[in-house]
PDB file of C-alpha atoms in Angstrom:
ATOM      1  CA  MET A   1      17.096  30.902  17.007  1.00 85.00           C
ATOM      2  CA  SER A   2      14.439  32.813  15.042  1.00 93.00           C
ATOM      3  CA  VAL A   3      14.562  34.455  11.629  1.00 96.00           C
ATOM      4  CA  LEU A   4      12.246  36.742   9.682  1.00 97.00           C
ATOM      5  CA  LEU A   5      12.179  35.974   5.945  1.00 97.00           C
ATOM      6  CA  VAL A   6      10.959  39.061   4.104  1.00 97.00           C
ATOM      7  CA  ASP A   7       9.580  39.327   0.585  1.00 96.00           C
ATOM      8  CA  GLY A   8      11.332  42.660  -0.026  1.00 97.00           C
ATOM      9  CA  ASP A   9       9.502  43.789  -3.152  1.00 95.00           C
ATOM     10  CA  ASN A  10       6.155  42.874  -1.603  1.00 95.00           C
ATOM     11  CA  LEU A  11       6.836  44.875   1.552  1.00 97.00           C
ATOM     12  CA  LEU A  12       8.205  47.843  -0.399  1.00 97.00           C
ATOM     13  CA  THR A  13       5.192  47.895  -2.736  1.00 95.00           C
ATOM     14  CA  ILE A  14       2.795  47.928   0.229  1.00 95.00           C
ATOM     15  CA  GLY A  15       4.589  50.918   1.740  1.00 96.00           C
ATOM     16  CA  PHE A  16       5.150  52.674  -1.566  1.00 96.00           C
ATOM     17  CA  PHE A  17       1.455  52.769  -2.451  1.00 94.00           C
ATOM     18  CA  GLY A  18       0.146  52.790   1.125  1.00 94.00           C
ATOM     19  CA  VAL A  19       2.208  55.591   2.671  1.00 95.00           C
ATOM     20  CA  LYS A  20       1.784  58.292   0.051  1.00 92.00           C
ATOM     21  CA  ASN A  21       2.289  61.391   2.200  1.00 93.00           C
ATOM     22  CA  TYR A  22       5.868  60.920   3.456  1.00 93.00           C
ATOM     23  CA  PHE A  23       8.377  63.168   1.709  1.00 94.00           C
ATOM     24  CA  TYR A  24      11.917  64.305   2.405  1.00 95.00           C
ATOM     25  CA  LYS A  25      13.298  67.269   0.450  1.00 95.00           C
ATOM     26  CA  GLY A  26      10.520  66.830  -2.088  1.00 94.00           C
ATOM     27  CA  LYS A  27      11.128  63.096  -2.632  1.00 94.00           C
ATOM     28  CA  HIS A  28       8.541  60.489  -1.740  1.00 95.00           C
ATOM     29  CA  ILE A  29       9.962  58.137   0.931  1.00 96.00           C
ATOM     30  CA  GLY A  30       6.806  56.340   2.094  1.00 97.00           C
ATOM     31  CA  GLY A  31       8.121  52.964   0.985  1.00 97.00           C
ATOM     32  CA  ILE A  32      11.401  53.444   2.858  1.00 98.00           C
ATOM     33  CA  TYR A  33       9.635  54.608   6.011  1.00 97.00           C
ATOM     34  CA  HIS A  34       7.145  51.734   5.980  1.00 97.00           C
ATOM     35  CA  PHE A  35       9.777  49.106   5.164  1.00 97.00           C
ATOM     36  CA  LEU A  36      12.233  50.026   7.906  1.00 97.00           C
ATOM     37  CA  ASN A  37       9.535  50.674  10.491  1.00 97.00           C
ATOM     38  CA  THR A  38       7.974  47.270   9.759  1.00 96.00           C
ATOM     39  CA  LEU A  39      11.301  45.497  10.239  1.00 96.00           C
ATOM     40  CA  ARG A  40      11.924  47.376  13.495  1.00 96.00           C
ATOM     41  CA  LYS A  41       8.496  46.457  14.882  1.00 95.00           C
ATOM     42  CA  SER A  42       8.897  42.815  13.816  1.00 94.00           C
ATOM     43  CA  PHE A  43      12.345  42.619  15.403  1.00 94.00           C
ATOM     44  CA  GLU A  44      10.983  43.910  18.708  1.00 94.00           C
ATOM     45  CA  THR A  45       7.728  41.924  18.658  1.00 93.00           C
ATOM     46  CA  TYR A  46       9.135  38.513  17.741  1.00 93.00           C
ATOM     47  CA  HIS A  47      12.555  38.776  19.453  1.00 94.00           C
ATOM     48  CA  LEU A  48      14.315  37.855  16.229  1.00 95.00           C
ATOM     49  CA  ASP A  49      17.908  36.725  15.958  1.00 94.00           C
ATOM     50  CA  LYS A  50      18.207  37.705  12.314  1.00 95.00           C
ATOM     51  CA  ILE A  51      16.347  39.101   9.337  1.00 97.00           C
ATOM     52  CA  CYS A  52      16.796  37.971   5.727  1.00 97.00           C
ATOM     53  CA  VAL A  53      15.310  40.108   2.964  1.00 98.00           C
ATOM     54  CA  PHE A  54      14.902  38.587  -0.483  1.00 97.00           C
ATOM     55  CA  TRP A  55      14.416  40.658  -3.640  1.00 97.00           C
ATOM     56  CA  ASP A  56      13.137  39.768  -7.086  1.00 92.00           C
ATOM     57  CA  GLY A  57      16.145  39.447  -9.366  1.00 90.00           C
ATOM     58  CA  ALA A  58      16.541  40.748 -12.907  1.00 86.00           C
ATOM     59  CA  ASP A  59      14.173  38.938 -15.284  1.00 66.00           C
ATOM     60  CA  SER A  60      12.673  37.148 -12.294  1.00 56.00           C
ATOM     61  CA  ALA A  61       9.547  36.079 -14.181  1.00 57.00           C
ATOM     62  CA  ALA A  62      11.378  34.984 -17.354  1.00 53.00           C
ATOM     63  CA  THR A  63      11.587  31.283 -16.472  1.00 65.00           C
ATOM     64  CA  ARG A  64       7.904  31.028 -15.606  1.00 61.00           C
ATOM     65  CA  LYS A  65       6.932  33.027 -18.722  1.00 55.00           C
ATOM     66  CA  LYS A  66       8.707  30.393 -20.825  1.00 61.00           C
ATOM     67  CA  ILE A  67       6.496  27.743 -19.237  1.00 66.00           C
ATOM     68  CA  TYR A  68       3.282  29.798 -19.231  1.00 61.00           C
ATOM     69  CA  HIS A  69       3.344  32.846 -21.504  1.00 62.00           C
ATOM     70  CA  LEU A  70       0.459  34.565 -19.654  1.00 62.00           C
ATOM     71  CA  TYR A  71       2.276  34.526 -16.302  1.00 52.00           C
ATOM     72  CA  LYS A  72       1.484  37.794 -14.453  1.00 55.00           C
ATOM     73  CA  ASP A  73      -0.253  39.263 -17.520  1.00 59.00           C
ATOM     74  CA  THR A  74      -3.303  40.201 -15.465  1.00 63.00           C
ATOM     75  CA  ARG A  75      -1.289  42.431 -13.097  1.00 63.00           C
ATOM     76  CA  ARG A  76      -2.256  46.086 -13.058  1.00 62.00           C
ATOM     77  CA  SER A  77       0.468  48.020 -14.792  1.00 62.00           C
ATOM     78  CA  ASN A  78      -1.387  51.311 -15.209  1.00 62.00           C
ATOM     79  CA  ARG A  79      -0.274  52.578 -11.787  1.00 69.00           C
ATOM     80  CA  TRP A  80       3.371  52.585 -12.853  1.00 77.00           C
ATOM     81  CA  THR A  81       4.006  55.955 -14.409  1.00 88.00           C
ATOM     82  CA  ASP A  82       7.605  56.812 -15.266  1.00 88.00           C
ATOM     83  CA  GLU A  83       7.722  59.024 -12.174  1.00 91.00           C
ATOM     84  CA  ALA A  84       6.361  56.257  -9.930  1.00 91.00           C
ATOM     85  CA  GLN A  85       8.807  53.707 -11.361  1.00 92.00           C
ATOM     86  CA  SER A  86      11.715  56.100 -10.811  1.00 94.00           C
ATOM     87  CA  SER A  87      10.650  56.790  -7.221  1.00 96.00           C
ATOM     88  CA  TYR A  88      10.150  53.067  -6.514  1.00 96.00           C
ATOM     89  CA  SER A  89      13.595  52.225  -7.913  1.00 96.00           C
ATOM     90  CA  TYR A  90      15.205  55.006  -5.863  1.00 97.00           C
ATOM     91  CA  GLN A  91      13.543  53.765  -2.659  1.00 97.00           C
ATOM     92  CA  ARG A  92      14.488  50.153  -3.410  1.00 97.00           C
ATOM     93  CA  VAL A  93      18.155  51.089  -3.799  1.00 98.00           C
ATOM     94  CA  ARG A  94      18.119  53.203  -0.624  1.00 98.00           C
ATOM     95  CA  ILE A  95      16.505  50.423   1.424  1.00 98.00           C
ATOM     96  CA  LYS A  96      19.134  47.956   0.237  1.00 98.00           C
ATOM     97  CA  GLN A  97      21.866  50.416   1.278  1.00 98.00           C
ATOM     98  CA  TYR A  98      20.290  50.961   4.703  1.00 98.00           C
ATOM     99  CA  LEU A  99      19.928  47.216   5.262  1.00 98.00           C
ATOM    100  CA  GLU A 100      23.582  46.738   4.352  1.00 97.00           C
ATOM    101  CA  GLU A 101      24.549  49.289   7.008  1.00 96.00           C
ATOM    102  CA  LEU A 102      22.348  47.469   9.534  1.00 94.00           C
ATOM    103  CA  TYR A 103      23.953  44.082   8.714  1.00 94.00           C
ATOM    104  CA  VAL A 104      20.656  42.644   7.511  1.00 96.00           C
ATOM    105  CA  ARG A 105      21.183  39.680   5.199  1.00 96.00           C
ATOM    106  CA  GLN A 106      19.843  40.139   1.667  1.00 98.00           C
ATOM    107  CA  GLY A 107      19.491  37.906  -1.357  1.00 96.00           C
ATOM    108  CA  GLU A 108      18.754  38.765  -4.979  1.00 96.00           C
ATOM    109  CA  TYR A 109      19.389  36.360  -7.838  1.00 93.00           C
ATOM    110  CA  GLN A 110      18.888  36.792 -11.564  1.00 91.00           C
ATOM    111  CA  ASN A 111      15.881  34.896 -12.982  1.00 88.00           C
ATOM    112  CA  CYS A 112      14.640  34.187  -9.459  1.00 89.00           C
ATOM    113  CA  GLU A 113      11.670  35.662  -7.611  1.00 91.00           C
ATOM    114  CA  SER A 114      11.862  36.417  -3.913  1.00 93.00           C
ATOM    115  CA  ASP A 115       9.221  33.815  -3.053  1.00 92.00           C
ATOM    116  CA  ASP A 116      11.419  31.136  -4.662  1.00 92.00           C
ATOM    117  CA  CYS A 117      14.347  32.240  -2.496  1.00 94.00           C
ATOM    118  CA  ILE A 118      12.170  32.213   0.614  1.00 96.00           C
ATOM    119  CA  ALA A 119      10.930  28.707  -0.232  1.00 94.00           C
ATOM    120  CA  TYR A 120      14.468  27.454  -0.751  1.00 95.00           C
ATOM    121  CA  TYR A 121      15.708  28.999   2.499  1.00 95.00           C
ATOM    122  CA  SER A 122      12.792  27.732   4.573  1.00 93.00           C
ATOM    123  CA  GLN A 123      13.124  24.186   3.256  1.00 92.00           C
ATOM    124  CA  ASN A 124      16.924  23.983   3.460  1.00 92.00           C
ATOM    125  CA  SER A 125      17.836  26.020   6.519  1.00 84.00           C
ATOM    126  CA  PRO A 126      18.976  24.617   9.814  1.00 76.00           C
ATOM    127  CA  LYS A 127      16.385  24.019  12.501  1.00 84.00           C
ATOM    128  CA  GLU A 128      15.299  27.506  13.439  1.00 93.00           C
ATOM    129  CA  LYS A 129      11.977  29.222  13.927  1.00 95.00           C
ATOM    130  CA  LYS A 130      11.062  31.041  10.716  1.00 96.00           C
ATOM    131  CA  ILE A 131       8.452  33.732  10.146  1.00 97.00           C
ATOM    132  CA  ILE A 132       7.755  34.597   6.519  1.00 97.00           C
ATOM    133  CA  TYR A 133       6.579  38.173   5.950  1.00 96.00           C
ATOM    134  CA  SER A 134       4.577  38.426   2.728  1.00 94.00           C
ATOM    135  CA  SER A 135       1.073  38.836   1.388  1.00 91.00           C
ATOM    136  CA  ASP A 136       1.889  36.330  -1.385  1.00 89.00           C
ATOM    137  CA  ARG A 137      -0.586  33.529  -0.725  1.00 87.00           C
ATOM    138  CA  ASP A 138       1.587  31.012  -2.580  1.00 88.00           C
ATOM    139  CA  LEU A 139       3.907  31.014   0.427  1.00 93.00           C
ATOM    140  CA  ALA A 140       1.151  29.476   2.578  1.00 93.00           C
ATOM    141  CA  GLN A 141       2.314  26.048   1.417  1.00 93.00           C
ATOM    142  CA  LEU A 142       5.522  26.584   3.415  1.00 95.00           C
ATOM    143  CA  VAL A 143       3.740  26.814   6.767  1.00 95.00           C
ATOM    144  CA  SER A 144       5.012  24.027   9.020  1.00 93.00           C
ATOM    145  CA  VAL A 145       6.042  23.297  12.587  1.00 93.00           C
ATOM    146  CA  ASP A 146       9.141  25.486  12.095  1.00 94.00           C
ATOM    147  CA  THR A 147       7.635  28.068   9.714  1.00 95.00           C
ATOM    148  CA  ASP A 148       4.831  30.598  10.237  1.00 96.00           C
ATOM    149  CA  LEU A 149       3.479  33.071   7.688  1.00 96.00           C
ATOM    150  CA  TYR A 150       2.625  36.659   8.570  1.00 95.00           C
ATOM    151  CA  ASN A 151       0.276  38.150   5.995  1.00 93.00           C
ATOM    152  CA  PRO A 152       0.262  41.967   6.359  1.00 91.00           C
ATOM    153  CA  ALA A 153      -2.973  42.239   4.361  1.00 88.00           C
ATOM    154  CA  HIS A 154      -4.712  40.162   7.042  1.00 91.00           C
ATOM    155  CA  GLY A 155      -2.612  41.373   9.960  1.00 90.00           C
ATOM    156  CA  LYS A 156      -2.329  37.804  11.158  1.00 91.00           C
ATOM    157  CA  ILE A 157       0.238  35.048  11.640  1.00 94.00           C
ATOM    158  CA  TYR A 158      -0.715  31.699  10.149  1.00 94.00           C
ATOM    159  CA  LYS A 159       0.475  28.495  11.777  1.00 94.00           C
ATOM    160  CA  PRO A 160      -0.011  24.850  10.771  1.00 93.00           C
ATOM    161  CA  GLY A 161      -3.714  23.983  10.666  1.00 87.00           C
ATOM    162  CA  ASP A 162      -4.894  27.558  10.139  1.00 88.00           C
ATOM    163  CA  THR A 163      -7.102  28.360   7.167  1.00 83.00           C
ATOM    164  CA  ILE A 164      -5.767  31.121   4.959  1.00 76.00           C
TER     165      ILE A 164
END
């Protein structure tokens, strides 16, 4: 059995900013197009049995900010205009609806980031082959005999012993 564990917000952000010229009835849908097309290609390429998409929950960084008040303070926020934030939120909701219709498992928990959910799943799941889809380098520590990491920024799957 094989499963793809997807960092949903990471994949959506890549498509949202990377596929800027896809519109439907005047609305930007580049993130939706990229997200669904990526899952389709992964499903076909890796002969997956299931896909689990994890999303950052409400106040996902709050716990870490209590520990370290500068957590994620260096992130670029100037690219998020009100229009961009509205479009991103719209595409996020639509993707979640489409995934529901496709019977793709999803997880989103308040005060929990998607990488925490992926870590929990990969360390507590039954014996199955797992491929993590994320450009978050923190997830590299999860690579094991049963778990590979696909980094879309590198276009490469990392296995145990590989240098990231």
